């Protein structure tokens, strides 16, 4: 039975350790099976699914912007973002948060999951990873890419950056990538359900790496190519750069995505959302019960 199953779980017993040695996981007591499946199994699925969908999202967004630009360059294969920026987009700029999500993410506390085994059932129906979830992330990435491209590209092509510095495509691409990274990191922050120090550190470190890389890369010239020289300083010294960041980041993340998330949680809540709400209400009621006792103890001390 253990050899034919996708995942073998053995129980260490008095009859010997053969089953435990042949299994993928071994537990000392049968009652530990609940925690193994409902808690550890769920967390494993949540972490893997979160890491996969956000990784596809950030690549879909960048690729779709390149796809839109192909219509403007005659499908010549030209990229409007510098090659080094494209390389380090996945290597340095947006790789840390998905990595930490794949290690530390969890959707509900363990005490809720152990008392609500019924929450395990929706996982088999594709709550976190299915064709529908994958399609939703793809459409969201396409929408974000279209908004970023069609807000930045027309305004900068006919703007003062092109006339003053004559670095048409590269400047537009750098501005688009700056905004894209901000929007992607903001979407990561909305996806994270379990905030702790390393999750905050991952988002913060990504922002620092982006600005540091752009600044250092623009401070040097390459042999035969000076299109990116001093580019980040020109961009960040203008009001347009910060206006684009505020406008697009605020509108896409805090107005659109956050509004959709709030409507979903309140109008079409999932069993997970209801369990989370009940847990928060229980914690609030416990806190209120402790307050009078704390006040009485403080009066007694006085």
CSV table of N, CA and C in Angstrom, one decimal, residues 41-57 98 101-103 105-106 126-130 133-134 191:
chain,number,residue,atom,x,y,z
A,41,UNK,N,0.5,19.5,5.7
A,41,UNK,CA,0.2,19.3,4.3
A,41,UNK,C,-0.4,20.6,3.7
A,42,UNK,N,-1.3,21.2,4.5
A,42,UNK,CA,-1.9,22.5,3.9
A,42,UNK,C,-0.8,23.6,3.7
A,43,UNK,N,0.0,23.7,4.7
A,43,UNK,CA,1.1,24.8,4.6
A,43,UNK,C,2.0,24.5,3.4
A,44,UNK,N,2.3,23.2,3.2
A,44,UNK,CA,3.1,22.9,2.0
A,44,UNK,C,2.5,23.3,0.7
A,45,UNK,N,1.2,23.0,0.6
A,45,UNK,CA,0.4,23.3,-0.6
A,45,UNK,C,0.3,24.9,-0.8
A,46,UNK,N,0.0,25.6,0.3
A,46,UNK,CA,-0.1,27.0,0.3
A,46,UNK,C,1.2,27.6,-0.2
A,47,UNK,N,2.3,27.2,0.4
A,47,UNK,CA,3.6,27.8,0.1
A,47,UNK,C,4.0,27.5,-1.4
A,48,UNK,N,3.9,26.3,-1.8
A,48,UNK,CA,4.2,25.9,-3.2
A,48,UNK,C,3.3,26.7,-4.2
A,49,UNK,N,2.0,26.7,-3.9
A,49,UNK,CA,1.1,27.4,-4.8
A,49,UNK,C,1.4,28.9,-4.9
A,50,UNK,N,1.6,29.5,-3.7
A,50,UNK,CA,1.9,30.9,-3.7
A,50,UNK,C,3.1,31.3,-4.4
A,51,UNK,N,4.2,30.5,-4.2
A,51,UNK,CA,5.4,30.8,-4.9
A,51,UNK,C,5.3,30.6,-6.4
A,52,UNK,N,4.5,29.6,-6.8
A,52,UNK,CA,4.4,29.4,-8.3
A,52,UNK,C,3.6,30.5,-8.9
A,53,UNK,N,2.4,30.8,-8.4
A,53,UNK,CA,1.5,31.8,-9.0
A,53,UNK,C,2.1,33.2,-9.1
A,54,UNK,N,2.8,33.6,-8.0
A,54,UNK,CA,3.4,35.0,-8.0
A,54,UNK,C,4.6,35.0,-9.0
A,55,UNK,N,5.3,33.9,-9.1
A,55,UNK,CA,6.4,33.8,-10.0
A,55,UNK,C,6.0,33.9,-11.5
A,56,UNK,N,4.9,33.2,-11.8
A,56,UNK,CA,4.3,33.3,-13.1
A,56,UNK,C,3.7,34.7,-13.3
A,57,UNK,N,3.1,35.3,-12.3
A,57,UNK,CA,2.6,36.6,-12.4
A,57,UNK,C,3.6,37.7,-12.8
A,98,UNK,N,9.1,35.9,-3.5
A,98,UNK,CA,8.5,34.6,-3.7
A,98,UNK,C,9.3,33.5,-3.0
A,101,UNK,N,8.1,33.5,0.5
A,101,UNK,CA,6.7,33.0,0.5
A,101,UNK,C,6.7,31.5,0.4
A,102,UNK,N,7.6,30.9,-0.4
A,102,UNK,CA,7.6,29.5,-0.5
A,102,UNK,C,8.2,28.8,0.8
A,103,UNK,N,8.7,29.5,1.7
A,103,UNK,CA,9.2,28.9,3.0
A,103,UNK,C,8.3,29.2,4.2
A,105,UNK,N,5.1,31.1,4.2
A,105,UNK,CA,3.7,31.5,4.0
A,105,UNK,C,2.7,30.5,4.7
A,106,UNK,N,1.7,31.0,5.3
A,106,UNK,CA,0.6,30.2,5.8
A,106,UNK,C,-0.7,31.0,5.8
A,126,UNK,N,-9.0,22.8,-5.8
A,126,UNK,CA,-8.2,23.8,-6.5
A,126,UNK,C,-8.4,25.2,-5.8
A,127,UNK,N,-8.4,25.3,-4.5
A,127,UNK,CA,-8.6,26.6,-3.9
A,127,UNK,C,-7.4,27.5,-4.2
A,128,UNK,N,-6.2,27.0,-4.2
A,128,UNK,CA,-5.0,27.8,-4.3
A,128,UNK,C,-4.3,27.6,-5.7
A,129,UNK,N,-4.5,26.4,-6.3
A,129,UNK,CA,-3.8,26.2,-7.6
A,129,UNK,C,-4.7,25.4,-8.5
A,130,UNK,N,-5.2,26.0,-9.5
A,130,UNK,CA,-6.0,25.3,-10.5
A,130,UNK,C,-6.0,26.1,-11.8
A,133,UNK,N,-7.5,29.6,-11.1
A,133,UNK,CA,-6.6,30.4,-10.4
A,133,UNK,C,-5.4,30.9,-11.3
A,134,UNK,N,-4.9,30.0,-12.1
A,134,UNK,CA,-3.8,30.4,-13.0
A,134,UNK,C,-4.3,31.4,-14.1
A,191,UNK,N,-0.6,39.5,-1.5
A,191,UNK,CA,-0.8,38.1,-1.5
A,191,UNK,C,-0.3,37.5,-0.2
